[in-house]
Short mmCIF file of C-alpha atoms in Angstrom, two decimals:
data_model
loop_
_atom_site.label_atom_id
_atom_site.label_comp_id
_atom_site.label_asym_id
_atom_site.label_seq_id
_atom_site.Cartn_x
_atom_site.Cartn_y
_atom_site.Cartn_z
CA MET A 1 100.23 122.65 83.27
CA ALA A 2 100.92 119.48 81.61
CA ASP A 3 103.71 120.88 79.38
CA GLN A 4 105.57 121.84 82.67
CA ILE A 5 105.76 118.16 83.65
CA ALA A 6 108.90 116.65 81.83
CA PRO A 7 108.73 112.83 80.76
CA ASP A 8 111.55 111.96 83.43
CA PHE A 9 109.04 113.37 86.30
CA CYS A 10 107.24 110.21 85.59
CA PRO A 11 108.67 107.34 87.79
CA THR A 12 109.68 103.96 86.24
CA THR A 13 109.62 100.62 87.27
CA SER A 14 112.63 98.39 87.85
CA HIS A 15 112.18 97.04 84.55
CA GLY A 16 112.38 100.41 82.85
CA MET A 17 108.57 100.81 82.46
CA PRO A 18 107.17 104.24 82.92
CA MET A 19 104.38 104.09 85.51
CA LEU A 20 101.83 106.11 83.64
CA GLY A 21 101.08 105.26 80.06
CA LEU A 22 98.33 105.75 77.39
CA GLY A 23 95.85 102.55 77.04
CA THR A 24 94.17 102.34 73.43
CA TRP A 25 91.51 99.76 74.03
CA GLN A 26 88.48 100.65 72.18
CA ASN A 27 90.44 103.49 70.25
CA ASP A 28 89.84 102.01 67.07
CA ASP A 29 89.13 105.02 64.86
CA PRO A 30 92.29 105.41 63.01
CA GLU A 31 92.58 109.05 62.70
CA GLN A 32 91.69 109.74 66.32
CA CYS A 33 93.86 106.67 67.61
CA ALA A 34 96.83 108.04 65.70
CA GLU A 35 96.16 111.82 66.95
CA SER A 36 95.50 110.66 70.69
CA VAL A 37 98.95 108.75 70.85
CA ARG A 38 100.67 111.36 69.14
CA ASN A 39 99.21 113.91 71.43
CA ALA A 40 100.04 111.97 74.48
CA LEU A 41 103.82 111.47 73.57
CA GLU A 42 103.79 115.32 72.94
CA GLN A 43 102.56 115.94 76.53
CA GLY A 44 105.09 113.91 77.88
CA TYR A 45 103.82 110.36 77.89
CA ARG A 46 106.64 107.72 77.29
CA HIS A 47 104.35 104.42 77.59
CA ILE A 48 101.99 103.33 74.96
CA ASP A 49 99.91 100.05 75.44
CA THR A 50 98.00 98.41 72.65
CA ALA A 51 97.20 94.85 71.74
CA GLN A 52 96.34 92.77 68.64
CA ALA A 53 92.65 92.39 69.45
CA TYR A 54 92.14 96.20 69.70
CA ASP A 55 92.77 96.35 65.64
CA ASN A 56 94.66 99.78 66.23
CA GLU A 57 98.28 98.76 65.92
CA GLU A 58 98.78 100.33 62.53
CA ALA A 59 97.30 103.56 64.03
CA VAL A 60 99.25 103.44 67.13
CA GLY A 61 102.29 103.20 65.04
CA GLU A 62 101.44 105.96 62.97
CA GLY A 63 100.73 108.10 66.01
CA ILE A 64 104.37 107.24 67.35
CA ALA A 65 105.83 107.97 63.88
CA SER A 66 104.21 111.33 63.74
CA ALA A 67 105.20 112.50 67.11
CA ASP A 68 108.27 114.76 67.84
CA VAL A 69 109.61 112.08 69.99
CA ASP A 70 112.18 109.53 69.20
CA ARG A 71 111.22 105.99 69.15
CA GLU A 72 113.75 104.90 71.43
CA GLU A 73 112.28 106.94 74.08
CA VAL A 74 108.83 105.17 73.79
CA PHE A 75 107.92 102.15 75.77
CA LEU A 76 105.78 100.20 73.64
CA ALA A 77 103.61 97.17 74.58
CA THR A 78 101.27 94.94 72.61
CA LYS A 79 99.62 91.63 73.55
CA ILE A 80 99.21 88.31 71.48
CA TRP A 81 95.44 87.29 71.27
CA THR A 82 94.23 84.07 72.47
CA ASP A 83 93.84 82.72 68.90
CA ASN A 84 97.63 83.05 68.20
CA LEU A 85 99.36 81.78 71.22
CA GLY A 86 100.57 78.41 69.58
CA TYR A 87 104.31 78.42 69.22
CA GLU A 88 104.47 79.39 65.74
CA ASP A 89 101.63 81.53 65.78
CA VAL A 90 103.23 83.70 68.60
CA LYS A 91 106.51 84.07 66.59
CA GLU A 92 104.54 84.83 63.19
CA THR A 93 101.90 87.35 64.68
CA ALA A 94 104.21 89.18 67.03
CA ARG A 95 106.38 89.87 63.91
CA ALA A 96 103.28 90.81 62.08
CA SER A 97 102.39 93.28 65.15
CA MET A 98 105.72 94.81 64.65
CA ASP A 99 105.22 95.42 61.05
CA ARG A 100 101.73 97.07 61.80
CA LEU A 101 103.37 99.32 64.39
CA GLY A 102 106.25 100.20 62.22
CA VAL A 103 108.94 99.04 64.72
CA ASP A 104 111.94 96.63 64.70
CA SER A 105 111.37 95.65 68.55
CA LEU A 106 108.82 95.83 71.38
CA ASP A 107 109.58 97.04 74.77
CA MET A 108 106.88 94.41 76.12
CA LEU A 109 104.93 91.61 74.51
CA TYR A 110 102.16 90.15 76.69
CA VAL A 111 100.11 86.93 76.69
CA HIS A 112 96.67 88.73 76.68
CA TRP A 113 94.82 86.04 78.35
CA PRO A 114 95.62 82.26 79.55
CA ALA A 115 92.96 81.25 77.31
CA GLY A 116 92.40 79.84 73.81
CA ALA A 117 95.35 78.39 72.34
CA TYR A 118 97.45 79.26 75.36
CA GLU A 119 99.56 76.21 76.56
CA PRO A 120 102.13 77.53 79.12
CA GLU A 121 105.45 75.64 77.93
CA GLU A 122 104.66 76.05 74.04
CA THR A 123 103.40 79.60 74.22
CA LEU A 124 106.14 80.85 76.57
CA SER A 125 108.89 79.14 74.92
CA ALA A 126 107.89 81.33 71.67
CA PHE A 127 107.97 84.25 73.76
CA ALA A 128 111.45 83.21 75.41
CA GLU A 129 112.67 82.90 71.79
CA LEU A 130 111.75 86.30 70.70
CA TYR A 131 113.31 87.60 73.81
CA ASP A 132 116.61 85.73 73.15
CA GLU A 133 116.45 87.24 69.62
CA GLY A 134 116.14 90.59 70.84
CA LEU A 135 112.82 91.25 69.20
CA ILE A 136 111.30 91.98 72.70
CA GLU A 137 112.79 93.35 75.54
CA ASN A 138 110.25 92.04 78.25
CA VAL A 139 108.03 89.18 78.46
CA GLY A 140 104.65 90.14 80.12
CA VAL A 141 101.39 88.11 80.91
CA SER A 142 98.10 89.64 81.27
CA ASN A 143 94.92 88.65 83.33
CA PHE A 144 97.09 85.94 85.08
CA MET A 145 95.91 85.14 88.64
CA ALA A 146 98.77 83.85 91.02
CA GLU A 147 98.39 80.10 89.88
CA GLU A 148 98.66 81.08 86.40
CA LEU A 149 101.68 83.30 86.91
CA GLU A 150 103.45 80.87 89.18
CA THR A 151 103.43 78.48 86.14
CA ALA A 152 104.51 80.70 83.82
CA ILE A 153 107.44 81.83 85.72
CA ASP A 154 108.46 78.14 86.06
CA VAL A 155 108.29 77.29 82.55
CA CYS A 156 109.47 80.54 80.75
CA ASP A 157 113.19 80.77 80.13
CA ALA A 158 112.95 84.48 80.03
CA PRO A 159 111.90 86.53 83.09
CA ILE A 160 108.35 87.38 83.37
CA ALA A 161 108.64 91.29 83.91
CA ALA A 162 104.98 92.17 84.28
CA ASN A 163 101.12 91.20 85.02
CA GLN A 164 98.70 93.38 83.56
CA VAL A 165 95.44 93.27 85.19
CA GLU A 166 92.07 95.16 85.88
CA LEU A 167 93.04 97.13 88.99
CA HIS A 168 91.58 100.33 90.67
CA PRO A 169 90.18 101.48 93.84
CA LEU A 170 87.16 99.10 93.34
CA LEU A 171 89.20 96.11 92.61
CA GLN A 172 92.43 96.43 94.48
CA GLN A 173 93.79 92.82 94.06
CA ASP A 174 95.77 92.84 97.06
CA ASP A 175 96.78 89.28 97.15
CA LEU A 176 97.62 89.12 93.65
CA ARG A 177 99.76 92.38 94.05
CA GLU A 178 101.52 90.81 96.96
CA ARG A 179 102.29 87.76 94.90
CA CYS A 180 103.76 89.77 92.11
CA GLU A 181 105.96 91.77 94.33
CA SER A 182 107.35 88.37 95.65
CA TYR A 183 108.37 87.57 92.19
CA ASP A 184 109.49 91.08 91.10
CA VAL A 185 107.01 91.26 88.61
CA ASP A 186 105.39 94.59 87.99
CA VAL A 187 101.71 94.96 88.10
CA VAL A 188 100.12 97.14 85.28
CA ALA A 189 96.63 98.33 85.90
CA TYR A 190 94.21 98.30 83.03
CA SER A 191 90.78 100.20 83.54
CA PRO A 192 92.41 101.96 86.35
CA LEU A 193 89.50 104.24 86.58
CA ALA A 194 86.94 101.05 86.74
CA ARG A 195 85.46 102.71 83.36
CA GLY A 196 84.36 105.70 85.23
CA GLN A 197 82.97 104.13 88.38
CA VAL A 198 85.57 106.07 90.58
CA PHE A 199 83.81 109.32 89.62
CA ASN A 200 80.87 108.04 91.64
CA HIS A 201 82.50 106.91 94.96
CA GLU A 202 81.86 109.25 98.03
CA GLY A 203 85.34 108.53 99.65
CA ILE A 204 87.31 109.13 96.49
CA GLN A 205 85.00 112.33 95.77
CA ASN A 206 86.16 113.54 99.27
CA VAL A 207 89.80 112.96 98.73
CA ALA A 208 89.51 114.50 95.14
CA ALA A 209 87.73 117.80 96.70
CA ARG A 210 90.38 118.14 99.50
CA HIS A 211 93.21 118.37 96.82
CA GLY A 212 91.14 120.54 94.20
CA VAL A 213 91.61 117.70 91.54
CA SER A 214 89.63 115.07 89.66
CA GLU A 215 88.71 111.71 90.93
CA ALA A 216 90.55 110.19 88.03
CA GLN A 217 93.91 112.02 88.92
CA VAL A 218 93.12 110.74 92.56
CA SER A 219 92.93 107.09 91.44
CA LEU A 220 96.02 107.34 89.53
CA ALA A 221 97.93 108.94 92.42
CA TRP A 222 96.92 106.07 94.50
CA LEU A 223 98.01 103.40 92.00
CA ARG A 224 101.19 105.22 91.88
CA GLU A 225 101.54 105.25 95.59
CA LYS A 226 101.18 101.59 95.53
CA GLY A 227 103.82 101.09 93.17
CA ILE A 228 101.44 100.11 90.14
CA THR A 229 101.66 101.18 86.65
CA ALA A 230 98.54 102.38 85.29
CA ILE A 231 97.59 102.90 81.54
CA PRO A 232 94.27 104.83 81.42
CA LYS A 233 92.69 105.07 78.05
CA ALA A 234 92.16 108.44 76.80
CA THR A 235 91.34 110.14 73.54
CA GLY A 236 90.70 113.58 73.90
CA GLU A 237 93.56 116.06 74.61
CA ASP A 238 91.80 117.25 78.03
CA HIS A 239 91.73 113.58 79.47
CA ILE A 240 95.16 112.92 78.17
CA GLU A 241 96.37 116.24 79.73
CA GLY A 242 94.59 115.60 82.93
CA ASN A 243 95.75 112.04 83.29
CA TRP A 244 99.32 113.24 82.77
CA GLU A 245 98.77 116.03 85.51
CA SER A 246 98.14 113.15 88.07
CA LEU A 247 101.94 112.97 88.29
CA LEU A 248 101.65 116.34 90.45
CA VAL A 249 98.98 114.80 93.13
CA GLU A 250 100.54 113.72 96.11
CA LEU A 251 98.32 111.90 98.62
CA ASP A 252 98.85 111.93 102.36
CA ARG A 253 98.40 108.78 104.48
CA SER A 254 94.88 109.65 105.35
CA ASP A 255 93.91 109.87 101.60
CA ILE A 256 95.57 106.48 101.00
CA ASP A 257 93.81 104.77 103.91
CA THR A 258 90.48 106.18 102.54
CA ILE A 259 91.06 104.59 99.26
CA ASP A 260 92.35 101.62 100.67
CA ASN A 261 89.28 101.19 102.91
CA VAL A 262 86.80 101.42 99.89
CA ASP A 263 84.66 98.27 100.29
CA ASP A 264 82.78 98.48 97.02
CA VAL A 265 83.94 95.84 94.53
CA SER A 266 83.58 96.12 90.71
CA ARG A 267 85.04 94.04 88.15
CA GLU A 268 84.53 95.76 84.72
CA VAL A 269 85.96 93.33 82.41
CA ASP A 270 84.74 89.58 83.23
CA PRO A 271 84.69 87.06 80.05
CA ASP A 272 83.78 83.63 80.36
CA PHE A 273 87.03 82.34 79.56
CA ALA A 274 88.60 84.35 82.32
CA PRO A 275 90.90 82.19 84.68
CA TRP A 276 88.72 83.40 87.69
CA ASN A 277 85.52 81.93 86.07
#
């Protein structure tokens, strides 16, 4: 079925980001990673997300290069790790990431966490310089709460286009989403399936059963209905295809209300240095 879903069937944000992408966290087997990226692009995906800390940028680049898809069609994002957020380190390691990825520019470059060497003015001035040089199309932040986001917007000379955070039916982040919307900042959901926890929730199971689809597809469709970009990790062809087919799932008001009213909360990514700790 997935080969009937054209890439342009996937909606995009106002910043040109396809709202369903392939996440590559923990996809650190080089051959598998390259193959999953190639497979996703040939399924129709046009958004690939990686990070310096994933240790797979070279493999992601190989997957992009081997796919029968032009580089210009791919929205490619990576993230600067916390150790590399000093002014000179941002500029140096961003270029190193591009070299590993085999590209001349990035569609999105994120601050991975507001931690470690992160200093808002110093870090984001380097990001703005890369933006002005045309090496990055968009500046993004990741794991920022409202306070950190507001500071970033205030000090960065380039627009902050996106905030990538853990977000799924078990961690809905309503207040943060509202704040991002007020600033025209796209919300990008990592771990959008709560690392498999969505499969075990009765309400989500019931919605999936009504539509004859998987709990994963329901969760991804719910995120899309909320205007949230999702980047589920997938390695196997079946999962990559199944996630792409979530674009065909149309939830009605009662389905959305069922998921909105999920009262279980589960944060799957919670390091000590996170800004909420």
